[in-house]
Short mmCIF file of C-alpha atoms in Angstrom, two decimals:
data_model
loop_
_atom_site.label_atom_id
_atom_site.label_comp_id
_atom_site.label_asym_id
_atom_site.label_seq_id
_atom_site.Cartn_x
_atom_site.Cartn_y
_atom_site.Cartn_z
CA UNK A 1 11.37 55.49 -172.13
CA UNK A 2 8.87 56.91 -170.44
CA UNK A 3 8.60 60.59 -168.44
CA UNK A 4 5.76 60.71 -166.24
CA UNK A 5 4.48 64.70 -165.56
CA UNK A 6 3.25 66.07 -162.88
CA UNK A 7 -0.36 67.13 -163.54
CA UNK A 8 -1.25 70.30 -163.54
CA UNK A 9 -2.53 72.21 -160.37
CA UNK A 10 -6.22 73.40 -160.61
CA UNK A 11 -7.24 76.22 -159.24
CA UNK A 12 -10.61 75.88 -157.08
CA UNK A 13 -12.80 78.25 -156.05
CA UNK A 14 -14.11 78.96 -152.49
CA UNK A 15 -17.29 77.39 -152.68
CA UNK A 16 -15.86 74.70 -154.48
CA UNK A 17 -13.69 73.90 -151.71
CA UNK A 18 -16.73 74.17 -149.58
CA UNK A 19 -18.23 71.93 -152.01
CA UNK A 20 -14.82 69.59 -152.04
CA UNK A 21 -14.65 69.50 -148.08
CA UNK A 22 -18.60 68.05 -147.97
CA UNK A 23 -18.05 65.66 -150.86
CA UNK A 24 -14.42 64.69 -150.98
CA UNK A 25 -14.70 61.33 -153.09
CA UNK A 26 -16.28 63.52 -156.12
CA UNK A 27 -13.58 66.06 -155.83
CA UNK A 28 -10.55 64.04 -156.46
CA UNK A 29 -12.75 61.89 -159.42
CA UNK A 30 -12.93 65.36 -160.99
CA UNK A 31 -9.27 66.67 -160.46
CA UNK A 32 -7.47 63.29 -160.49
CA UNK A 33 -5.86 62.52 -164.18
CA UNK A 34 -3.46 60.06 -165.30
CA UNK A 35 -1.26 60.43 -167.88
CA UNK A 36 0.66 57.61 -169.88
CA UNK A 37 3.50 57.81 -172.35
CA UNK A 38 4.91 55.21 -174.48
CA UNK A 39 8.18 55.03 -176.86
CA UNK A 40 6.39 53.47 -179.76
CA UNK A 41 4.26 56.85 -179.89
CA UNK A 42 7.27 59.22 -180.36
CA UNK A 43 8.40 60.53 -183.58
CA UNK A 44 11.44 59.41 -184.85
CA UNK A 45 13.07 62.28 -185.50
CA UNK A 46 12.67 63.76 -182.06
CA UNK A 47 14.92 62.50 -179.38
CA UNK A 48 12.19 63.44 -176.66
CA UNK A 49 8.57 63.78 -176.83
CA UNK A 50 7.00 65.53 -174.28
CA UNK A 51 3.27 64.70 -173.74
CA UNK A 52 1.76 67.97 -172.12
CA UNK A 53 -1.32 66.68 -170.28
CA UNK A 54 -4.95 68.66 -171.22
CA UNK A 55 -7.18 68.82 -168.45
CA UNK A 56 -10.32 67.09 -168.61
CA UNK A 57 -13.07 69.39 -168.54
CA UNK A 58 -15.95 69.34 -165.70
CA UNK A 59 -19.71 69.77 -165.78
CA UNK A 60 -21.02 72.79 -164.72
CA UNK A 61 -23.48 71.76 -161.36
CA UNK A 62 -26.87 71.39 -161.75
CA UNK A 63 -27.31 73.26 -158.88
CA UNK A 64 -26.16 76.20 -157.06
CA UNK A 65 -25.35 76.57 -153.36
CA UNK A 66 -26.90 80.33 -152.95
CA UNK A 67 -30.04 79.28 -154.33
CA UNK A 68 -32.77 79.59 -151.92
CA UNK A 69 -34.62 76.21 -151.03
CA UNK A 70 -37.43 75.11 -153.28
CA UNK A 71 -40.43 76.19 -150.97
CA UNK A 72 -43.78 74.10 -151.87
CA UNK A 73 -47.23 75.93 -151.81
CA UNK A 74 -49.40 75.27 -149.22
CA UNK A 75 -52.71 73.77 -151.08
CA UNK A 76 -55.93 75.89 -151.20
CA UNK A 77 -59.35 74.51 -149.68
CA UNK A 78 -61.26 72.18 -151.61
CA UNK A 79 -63.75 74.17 -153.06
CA UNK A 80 -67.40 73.51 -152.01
CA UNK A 81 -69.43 72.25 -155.06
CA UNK A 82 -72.79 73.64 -155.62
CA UNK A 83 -75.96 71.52 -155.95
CA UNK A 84 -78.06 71.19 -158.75
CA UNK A 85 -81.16 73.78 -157.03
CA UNK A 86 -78.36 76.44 -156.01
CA UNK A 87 -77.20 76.53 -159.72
CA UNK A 88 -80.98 77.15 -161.26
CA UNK A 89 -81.85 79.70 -157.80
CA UNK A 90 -78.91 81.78 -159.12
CA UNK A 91 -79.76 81.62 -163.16
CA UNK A 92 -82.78 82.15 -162.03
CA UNK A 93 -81.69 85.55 -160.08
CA UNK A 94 -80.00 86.98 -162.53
CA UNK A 95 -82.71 86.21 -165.08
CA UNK A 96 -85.39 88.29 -162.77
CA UNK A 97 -82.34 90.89 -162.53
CA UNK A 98 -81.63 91.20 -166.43
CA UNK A 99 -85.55 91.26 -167.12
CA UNK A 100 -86.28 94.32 -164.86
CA UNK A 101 -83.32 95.97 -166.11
CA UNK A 102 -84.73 95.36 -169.55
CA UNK A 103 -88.19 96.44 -168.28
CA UNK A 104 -86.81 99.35 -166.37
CA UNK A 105 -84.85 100.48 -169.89
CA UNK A 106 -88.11 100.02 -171.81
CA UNK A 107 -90.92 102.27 -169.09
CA UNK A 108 -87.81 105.25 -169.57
CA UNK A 109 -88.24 104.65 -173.55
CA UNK A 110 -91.86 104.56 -173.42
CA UNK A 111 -91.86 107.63 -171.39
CA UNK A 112 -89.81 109.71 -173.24
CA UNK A 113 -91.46 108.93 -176.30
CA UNK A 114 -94.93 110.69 -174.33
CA UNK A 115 -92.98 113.35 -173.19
CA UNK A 116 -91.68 114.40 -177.14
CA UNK A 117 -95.27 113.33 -177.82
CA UNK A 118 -96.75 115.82 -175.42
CA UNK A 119 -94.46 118.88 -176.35
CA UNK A 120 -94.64 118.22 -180.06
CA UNK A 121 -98.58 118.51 -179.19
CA UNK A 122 -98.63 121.58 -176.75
CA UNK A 123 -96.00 123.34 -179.76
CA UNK A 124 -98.75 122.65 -182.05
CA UNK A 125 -101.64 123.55 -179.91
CA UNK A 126 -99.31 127.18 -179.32
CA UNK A 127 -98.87 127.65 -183.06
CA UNK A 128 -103.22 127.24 -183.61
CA UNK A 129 -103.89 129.78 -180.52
CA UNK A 130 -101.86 132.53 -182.53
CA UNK A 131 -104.13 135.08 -183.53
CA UNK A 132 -102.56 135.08 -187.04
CA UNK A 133 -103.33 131.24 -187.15
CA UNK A 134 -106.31 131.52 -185.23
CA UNK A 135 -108.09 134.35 -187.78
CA UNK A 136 -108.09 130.99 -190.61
CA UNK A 137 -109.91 129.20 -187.71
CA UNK A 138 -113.21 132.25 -187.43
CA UNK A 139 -115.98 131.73 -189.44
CA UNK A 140 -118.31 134.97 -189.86
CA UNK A 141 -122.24 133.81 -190.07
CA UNK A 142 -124.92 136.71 -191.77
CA UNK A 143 -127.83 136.50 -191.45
CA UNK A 144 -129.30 136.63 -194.67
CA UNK A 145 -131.72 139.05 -194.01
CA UNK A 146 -128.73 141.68 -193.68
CA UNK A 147 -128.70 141.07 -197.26
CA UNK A 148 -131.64 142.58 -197.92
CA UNK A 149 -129.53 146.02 -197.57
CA UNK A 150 -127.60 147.62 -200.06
CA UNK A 151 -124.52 148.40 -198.32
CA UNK A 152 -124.55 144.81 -196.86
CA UNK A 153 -122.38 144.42 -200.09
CA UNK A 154 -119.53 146.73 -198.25
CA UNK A 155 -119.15 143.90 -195.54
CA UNK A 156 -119.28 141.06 -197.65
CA UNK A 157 -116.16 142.48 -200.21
CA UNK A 158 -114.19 143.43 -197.47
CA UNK A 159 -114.50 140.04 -195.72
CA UNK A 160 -113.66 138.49 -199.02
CA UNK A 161 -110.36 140.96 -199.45
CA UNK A 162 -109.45 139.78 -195.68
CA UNK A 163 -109.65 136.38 -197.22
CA UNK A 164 -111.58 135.89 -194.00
CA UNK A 165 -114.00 133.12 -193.37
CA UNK A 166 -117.70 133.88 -193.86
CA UNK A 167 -121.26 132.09 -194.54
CA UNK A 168 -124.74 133.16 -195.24
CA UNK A 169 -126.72 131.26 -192.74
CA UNK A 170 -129.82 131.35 -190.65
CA UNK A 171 -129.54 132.93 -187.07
CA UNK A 172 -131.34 132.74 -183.95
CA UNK A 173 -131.76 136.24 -183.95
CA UNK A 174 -132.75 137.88 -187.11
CA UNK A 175 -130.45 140.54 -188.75
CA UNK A 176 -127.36 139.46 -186.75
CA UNK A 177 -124.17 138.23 -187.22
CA UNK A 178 -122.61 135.54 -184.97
CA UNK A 179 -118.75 134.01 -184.92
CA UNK A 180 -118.11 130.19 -184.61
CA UNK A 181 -114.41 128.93 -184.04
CA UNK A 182 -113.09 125.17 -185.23
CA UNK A 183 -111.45 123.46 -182.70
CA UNK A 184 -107.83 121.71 -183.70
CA UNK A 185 -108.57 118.92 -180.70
CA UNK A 186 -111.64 117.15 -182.80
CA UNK A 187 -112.74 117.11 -186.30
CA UNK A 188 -115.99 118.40 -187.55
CA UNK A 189 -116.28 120.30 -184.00
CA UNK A 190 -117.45 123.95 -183.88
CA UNK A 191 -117.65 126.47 -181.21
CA UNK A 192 -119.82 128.91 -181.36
CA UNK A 193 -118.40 132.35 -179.47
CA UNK A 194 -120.19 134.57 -177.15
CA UNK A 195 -120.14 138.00 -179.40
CA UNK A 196 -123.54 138.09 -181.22
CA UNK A 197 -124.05 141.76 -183.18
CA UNK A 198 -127.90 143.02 -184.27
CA UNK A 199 -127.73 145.58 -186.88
CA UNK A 200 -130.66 147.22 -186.53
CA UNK A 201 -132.64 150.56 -188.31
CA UNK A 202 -133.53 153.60 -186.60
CA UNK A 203 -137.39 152.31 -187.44
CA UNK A 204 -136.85 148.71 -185.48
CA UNK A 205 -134.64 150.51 -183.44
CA UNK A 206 -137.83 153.06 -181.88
CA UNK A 207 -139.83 150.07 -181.57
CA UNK A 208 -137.48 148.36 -179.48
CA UNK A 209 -137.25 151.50 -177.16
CA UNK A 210 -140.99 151.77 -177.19
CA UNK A 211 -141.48 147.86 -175.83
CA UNK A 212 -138.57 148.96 -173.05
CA UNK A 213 -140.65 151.95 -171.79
CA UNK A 214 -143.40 149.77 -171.79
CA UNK A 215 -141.99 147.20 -169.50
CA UNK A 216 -140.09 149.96 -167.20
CA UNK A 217 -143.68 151.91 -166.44
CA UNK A 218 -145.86 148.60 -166.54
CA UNK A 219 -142.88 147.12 -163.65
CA UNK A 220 -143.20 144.02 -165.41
CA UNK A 221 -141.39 141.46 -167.07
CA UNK A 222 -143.07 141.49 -170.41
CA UNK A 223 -141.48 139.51 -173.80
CA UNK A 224 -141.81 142.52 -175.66
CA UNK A 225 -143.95 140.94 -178.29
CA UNK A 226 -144.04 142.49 -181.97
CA UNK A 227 -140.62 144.06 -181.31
CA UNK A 228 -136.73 142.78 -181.52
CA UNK A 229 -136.91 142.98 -177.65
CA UNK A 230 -138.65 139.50 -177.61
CA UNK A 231 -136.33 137.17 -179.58
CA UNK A 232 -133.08 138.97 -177.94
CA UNK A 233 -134.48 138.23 -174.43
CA UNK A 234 -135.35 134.81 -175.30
CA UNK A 235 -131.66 134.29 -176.61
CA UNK A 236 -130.81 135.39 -173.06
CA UNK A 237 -132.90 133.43 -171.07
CA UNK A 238 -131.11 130.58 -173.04
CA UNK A 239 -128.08 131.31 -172.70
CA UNK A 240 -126.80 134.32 -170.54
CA UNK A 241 -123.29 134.21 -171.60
CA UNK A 242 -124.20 135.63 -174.64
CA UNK A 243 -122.72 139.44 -175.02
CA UNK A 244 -125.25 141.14 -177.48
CA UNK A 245 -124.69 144.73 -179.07
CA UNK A 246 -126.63 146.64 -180.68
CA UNK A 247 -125.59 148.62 -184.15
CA UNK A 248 -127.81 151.18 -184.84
CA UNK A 249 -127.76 152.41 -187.94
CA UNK A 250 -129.48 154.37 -191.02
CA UNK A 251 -129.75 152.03 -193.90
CA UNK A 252 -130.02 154.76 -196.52
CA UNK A 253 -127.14 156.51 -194.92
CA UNK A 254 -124.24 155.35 -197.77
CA UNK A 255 -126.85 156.71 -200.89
CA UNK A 256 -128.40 159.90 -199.54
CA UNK A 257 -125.77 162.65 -199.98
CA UNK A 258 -128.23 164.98 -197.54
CA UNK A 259 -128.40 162.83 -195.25
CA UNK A 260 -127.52 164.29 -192.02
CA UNK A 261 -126.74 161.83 -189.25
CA UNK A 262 -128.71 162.18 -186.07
CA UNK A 263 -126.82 162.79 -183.16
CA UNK A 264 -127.12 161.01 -179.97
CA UNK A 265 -127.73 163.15 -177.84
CA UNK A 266 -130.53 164.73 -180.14
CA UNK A 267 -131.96 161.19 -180.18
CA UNK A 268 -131.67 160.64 -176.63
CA UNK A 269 -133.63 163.65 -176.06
CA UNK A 270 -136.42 163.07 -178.52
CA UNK A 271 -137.47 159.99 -177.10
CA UNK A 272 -136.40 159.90 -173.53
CA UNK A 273 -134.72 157.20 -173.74
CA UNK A 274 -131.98 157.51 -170.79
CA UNK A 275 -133.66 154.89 -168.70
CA UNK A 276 -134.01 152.48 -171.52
CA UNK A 277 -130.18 152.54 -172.01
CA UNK A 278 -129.67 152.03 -168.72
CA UNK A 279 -131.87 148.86 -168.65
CA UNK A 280 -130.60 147.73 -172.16
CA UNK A 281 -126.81 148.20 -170.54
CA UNK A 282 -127.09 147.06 -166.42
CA UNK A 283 -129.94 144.83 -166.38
CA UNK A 284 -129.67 143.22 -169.67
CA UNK A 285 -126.27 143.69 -170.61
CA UNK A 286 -126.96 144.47 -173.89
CA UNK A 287 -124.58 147.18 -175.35
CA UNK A 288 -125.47 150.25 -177.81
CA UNK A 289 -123.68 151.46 -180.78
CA UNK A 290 -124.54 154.63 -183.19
CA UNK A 291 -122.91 154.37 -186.37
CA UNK A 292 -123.45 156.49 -189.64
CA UNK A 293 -123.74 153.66 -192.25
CA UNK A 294 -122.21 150.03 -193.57
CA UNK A 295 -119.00 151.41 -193.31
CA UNK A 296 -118.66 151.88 -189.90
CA UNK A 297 -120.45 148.55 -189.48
CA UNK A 298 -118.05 146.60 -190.95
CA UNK A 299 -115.21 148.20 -189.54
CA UNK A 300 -117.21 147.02 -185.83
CA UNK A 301 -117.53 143.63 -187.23
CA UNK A 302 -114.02 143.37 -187.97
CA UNK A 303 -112.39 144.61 -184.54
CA UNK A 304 -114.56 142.09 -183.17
CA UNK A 305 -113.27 139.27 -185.46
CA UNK A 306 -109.60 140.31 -184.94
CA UNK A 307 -110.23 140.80 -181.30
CA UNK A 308 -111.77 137.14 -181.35
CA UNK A 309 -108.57 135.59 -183.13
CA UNK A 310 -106.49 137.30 -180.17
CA UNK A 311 -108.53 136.10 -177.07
CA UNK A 312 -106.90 132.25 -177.18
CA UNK A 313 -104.00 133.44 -176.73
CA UNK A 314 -104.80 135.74 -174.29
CA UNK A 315 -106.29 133.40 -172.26
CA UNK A 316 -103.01 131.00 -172.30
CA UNK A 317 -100.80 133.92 -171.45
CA UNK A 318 -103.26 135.32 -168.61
CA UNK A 319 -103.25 131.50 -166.51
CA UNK A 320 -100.49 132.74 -163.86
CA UNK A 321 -101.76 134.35 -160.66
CA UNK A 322 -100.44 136.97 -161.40
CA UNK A 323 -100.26 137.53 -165.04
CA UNK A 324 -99.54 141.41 -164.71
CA UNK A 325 -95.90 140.14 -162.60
CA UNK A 326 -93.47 139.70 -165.29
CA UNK A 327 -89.66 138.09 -164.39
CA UNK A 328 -87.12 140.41 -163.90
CA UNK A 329 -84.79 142.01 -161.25
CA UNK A 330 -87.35 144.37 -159.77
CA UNK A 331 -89.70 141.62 -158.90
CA UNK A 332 -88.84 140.04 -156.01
CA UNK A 333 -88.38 143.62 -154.43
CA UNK A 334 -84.98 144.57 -152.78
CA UNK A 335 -83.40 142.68 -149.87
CA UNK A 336 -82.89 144.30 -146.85
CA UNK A 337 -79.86 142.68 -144.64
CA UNK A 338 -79.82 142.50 -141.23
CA UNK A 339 -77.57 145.23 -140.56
CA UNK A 340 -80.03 147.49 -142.09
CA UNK A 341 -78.26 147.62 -145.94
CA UNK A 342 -81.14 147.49 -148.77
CA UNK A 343 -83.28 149.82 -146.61
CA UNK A 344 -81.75 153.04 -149.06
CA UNK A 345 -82.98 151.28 -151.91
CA UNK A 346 -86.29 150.63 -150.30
CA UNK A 347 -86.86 154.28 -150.03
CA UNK A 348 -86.03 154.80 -153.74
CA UNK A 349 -88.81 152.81 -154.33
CA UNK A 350 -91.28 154.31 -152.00
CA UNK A 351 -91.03 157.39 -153.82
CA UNK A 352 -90.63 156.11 -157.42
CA UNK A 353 -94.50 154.72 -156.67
CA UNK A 354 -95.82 158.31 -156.54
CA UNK A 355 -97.16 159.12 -159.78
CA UNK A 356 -94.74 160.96 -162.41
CA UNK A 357 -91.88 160.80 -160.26
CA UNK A 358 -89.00 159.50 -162.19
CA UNK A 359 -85.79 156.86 -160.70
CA UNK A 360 -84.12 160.53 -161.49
CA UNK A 361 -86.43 162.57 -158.92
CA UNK A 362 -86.25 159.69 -156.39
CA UNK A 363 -82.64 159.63 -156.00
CA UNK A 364 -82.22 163.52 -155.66
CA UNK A 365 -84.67 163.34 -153.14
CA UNK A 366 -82.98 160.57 -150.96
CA UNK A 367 -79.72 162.28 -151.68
CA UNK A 368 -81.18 165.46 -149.77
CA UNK A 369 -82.98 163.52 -147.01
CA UNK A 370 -81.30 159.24 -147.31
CA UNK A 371 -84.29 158.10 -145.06
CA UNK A 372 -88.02 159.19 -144.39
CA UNK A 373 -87.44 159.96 -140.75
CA UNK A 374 -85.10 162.57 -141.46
CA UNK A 375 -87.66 163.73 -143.96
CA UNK A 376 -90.40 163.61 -141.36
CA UNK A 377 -87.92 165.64 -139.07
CA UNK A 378 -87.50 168.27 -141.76
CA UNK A 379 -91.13 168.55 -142.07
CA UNK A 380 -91.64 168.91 -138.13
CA UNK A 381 -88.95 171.96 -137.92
CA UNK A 382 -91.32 174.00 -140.65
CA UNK A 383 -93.60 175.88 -138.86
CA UNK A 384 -96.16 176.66 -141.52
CA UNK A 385 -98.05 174.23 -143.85
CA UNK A 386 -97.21 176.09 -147.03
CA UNK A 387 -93.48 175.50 -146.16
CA UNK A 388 -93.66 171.84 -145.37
CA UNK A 389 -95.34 171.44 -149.18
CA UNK A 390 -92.50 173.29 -151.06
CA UNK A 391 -89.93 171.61 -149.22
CA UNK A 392 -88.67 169.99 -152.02
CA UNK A 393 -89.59 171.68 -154.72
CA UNK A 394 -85.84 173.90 -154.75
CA UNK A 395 -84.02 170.38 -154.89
CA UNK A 396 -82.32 170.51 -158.38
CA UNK A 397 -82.42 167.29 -160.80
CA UNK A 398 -79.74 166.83 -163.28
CA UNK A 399 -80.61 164.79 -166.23
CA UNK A 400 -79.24 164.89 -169.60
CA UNK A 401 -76.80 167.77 -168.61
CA UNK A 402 -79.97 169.73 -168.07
CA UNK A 403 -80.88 170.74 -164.81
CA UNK A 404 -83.98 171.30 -163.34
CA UNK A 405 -85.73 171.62 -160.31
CA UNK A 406 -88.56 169.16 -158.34
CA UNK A 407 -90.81 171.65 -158.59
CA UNK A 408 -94.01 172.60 -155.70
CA UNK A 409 -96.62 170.27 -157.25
CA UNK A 410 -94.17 166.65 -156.43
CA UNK A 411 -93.28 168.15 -153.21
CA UNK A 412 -96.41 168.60 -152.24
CA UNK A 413 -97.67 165.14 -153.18
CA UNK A 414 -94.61 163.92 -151.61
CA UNK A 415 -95.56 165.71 -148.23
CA UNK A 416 -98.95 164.68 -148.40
CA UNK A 417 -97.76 160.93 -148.95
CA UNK A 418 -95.75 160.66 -145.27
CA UNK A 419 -98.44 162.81 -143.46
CA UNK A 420 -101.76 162.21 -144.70
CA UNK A 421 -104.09 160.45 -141.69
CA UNK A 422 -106.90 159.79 -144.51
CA UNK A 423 -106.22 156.04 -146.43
CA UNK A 424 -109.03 157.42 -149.05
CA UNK A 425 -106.94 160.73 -150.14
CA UNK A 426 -106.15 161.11 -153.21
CA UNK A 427 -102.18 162.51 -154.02
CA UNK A 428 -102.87 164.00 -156.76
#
């Protein structure tokens, strides 16, 4: 006996509907079943088997109806292939580029490198021109017939307690002393300085005066022959950048206890010499120095060796234009705007230039009178001159929590400041 079933109803989606209605012969493959029962499969001890039907399971799609359509990409241009020539032109571009890169890189080494070089030099060159560097430089030459003086020996152990260069040497000039100067630039170089002092007796010393007088009433050039006129004027002749003084001196002033210096003027007098120092000093530029004895010599020679050891330095300072101008606020003066602001502060400074007027004086007077017209108007109202000068002088100055007054001798060199009609006068 067999009992046929109805199959089971399915339930099916909307889109597979849609799906059934556009491929109908697929759709009833997939829900159509058949089921078979036979008597020889049921169990003997059930009257009735019932054979409930298990659907037969679909495969998924392999593809979906709401998936957009597979679009295909449109192909990119071929391409254009280089030739062989192109390929080296544009290694060979960037080749030239990398090298003047590298180049480029190598010039801003190299000239960095000079540029530590020079400062490291011009720091070095600086630290030489300082006078305390520059003293170790100086090298004192004596001439050794200095020597031949006792109190020579004065100089010579004071140099040596300086632990200051010196050298017994030859000179052009007998009994002098000279300064030479090694230069850091070049080895083994020397350069000789411009100071050259004679040390000279009162006995060498009259003859020299004597040859002068000679040549001043003779109006001639004469060499001065037998005297120390003749080599110092030949040293001139040779070179006349050469600054020569004179030290005139006693030798047996440091060992005669009754000695009594002579004085210049008492010299002067006894042998008439007023022209020959003015010949010695204008014409010849030769300066003149009294001094008492070796003591005061070697003090001479060593302001001139200190002020030697000072003048590098000097000199490098002093290059500006205007070496005197120093930086700071006051420098550059004070700006006046256009509608006239600055001008107050301009008349602070007017009278600040007078002499011994202080920023304190200055601003009581521009409190009292804030321009020079209305000073100049004050003035004109004054009928006498006496009154026009002591103006200002009542104006009180407070300072310190003191108080004092201008006094008559700034108000009168103000006054004569704004209405003097002479350039030449002098204010005070």
């Amino acid at each position: 006996m067999s009992v046929l079933r109805r199959a089971k109803t399915w339930e099916v989606s909307d889109s597979e509907d849609s799906d059934a209605e556009k491929k109908p012969d697929s759709n009833l493959d997939e829900i159509s079943q058949t089921i078979t029962v036979s008597e020889e499969d049921e169990a003997p001890d059930n009257k009735c088997n019932t054979l409930q039907s298990s659907p037969i399971k679909t495969e998924p799609r392999q593809t979906s109806a709401l998936s957009p359509p597979r679009q295909h990409a449109t192909p990119s241009p071929a391409r254009k292939r280089r030739n062989k020539e192109e390929v080296e032109a544009d290694r060979e571009a960037a080749r030239e580029r990398r090298e003047r890169v590298r180049t480029a890189r190598t010039r801003e080494k190299e000239e960095r490198k000079q540029e530590q070089q020079r400062r490291r030099e011009a720091a070095e060159n600086l630290k030489t021109l300082r006078p305390e560097n520059c003293l170790k430089s100086l090298t004192v030459r004596i001439d050794p017939a200095l020597l031949q003086d006792g109190g020579s020996d004065i100089l010579l152990d004071t140099l040596a307690t300086f632990d200051w260069r010196f050298s017994i040497e030859s000179q052009q000039l007998p009994h002098s002393i000279t300064w030479t100067r090694d230069l850091p630039q070049a080895e083994d170089s020397l350069l000789e300085e411009e100071q050259v002092v004679l040390v000279l007796g009162l006995t060498d010393f009259m003859d020299t005066v004597v040859s002068v007088k000679k040549m001043l009433d003779s109006n001639e050039e004469q060499t001065g022959a037998g005297s120390f006129l003749s080599p110092i004027l030949e040293c001139l002749n040779r070179d006349a950048k050469k600054v020569i003084t004179l030290l005139v001196t006693d030798p047996q002033q440091d060992y005669r206890a009754d000695a009594v210096p002579l004085p210049d003027e008492t010299l002067q007098s006894k042998l008439g010499m007023e022209n020959v120092l003015v010949y010695l000093q204008l014409c010849k530029n030769i300066s003149l120095v009294f001094l008492d004895g070796w003591q005061e010599v070697t003090n001479h020679v060593c302001a001139i060796t200190k002020a030697l050891s000072k003048r590098p330095f000097k000199l490098l300072t002093e290059r500006a234009e205007l070496p005197f101008c120093v930086d700071g606020s006051w420098a550059s003066g004070v700006r006046v705007e256009r509608d006239g602001s600055g001008l107050i502060q301009v008349w602070s400074r007017q009278v600040q230039q007078l002499n011994r007027v202080s920023p304190t004086v200055a601003s009581t007077v521009i409190a009292a009178y804030p321009s020079p017209q209305l000073l100049l108007q004050a003035y004109q109202s004054l009928d006498s001159e006496e009154d026009r000068k002591s103006l200002l002088a009542g104006l009180l100055v407070k300072s310190g929590g003191k108080e004092r007054r201008i006094g008559p001798e700034i108000s009168a060199r103000v006054y004569r400041c704004l209405t003097a009609q002479n350039p030449q006068l002098v204010l005070d």
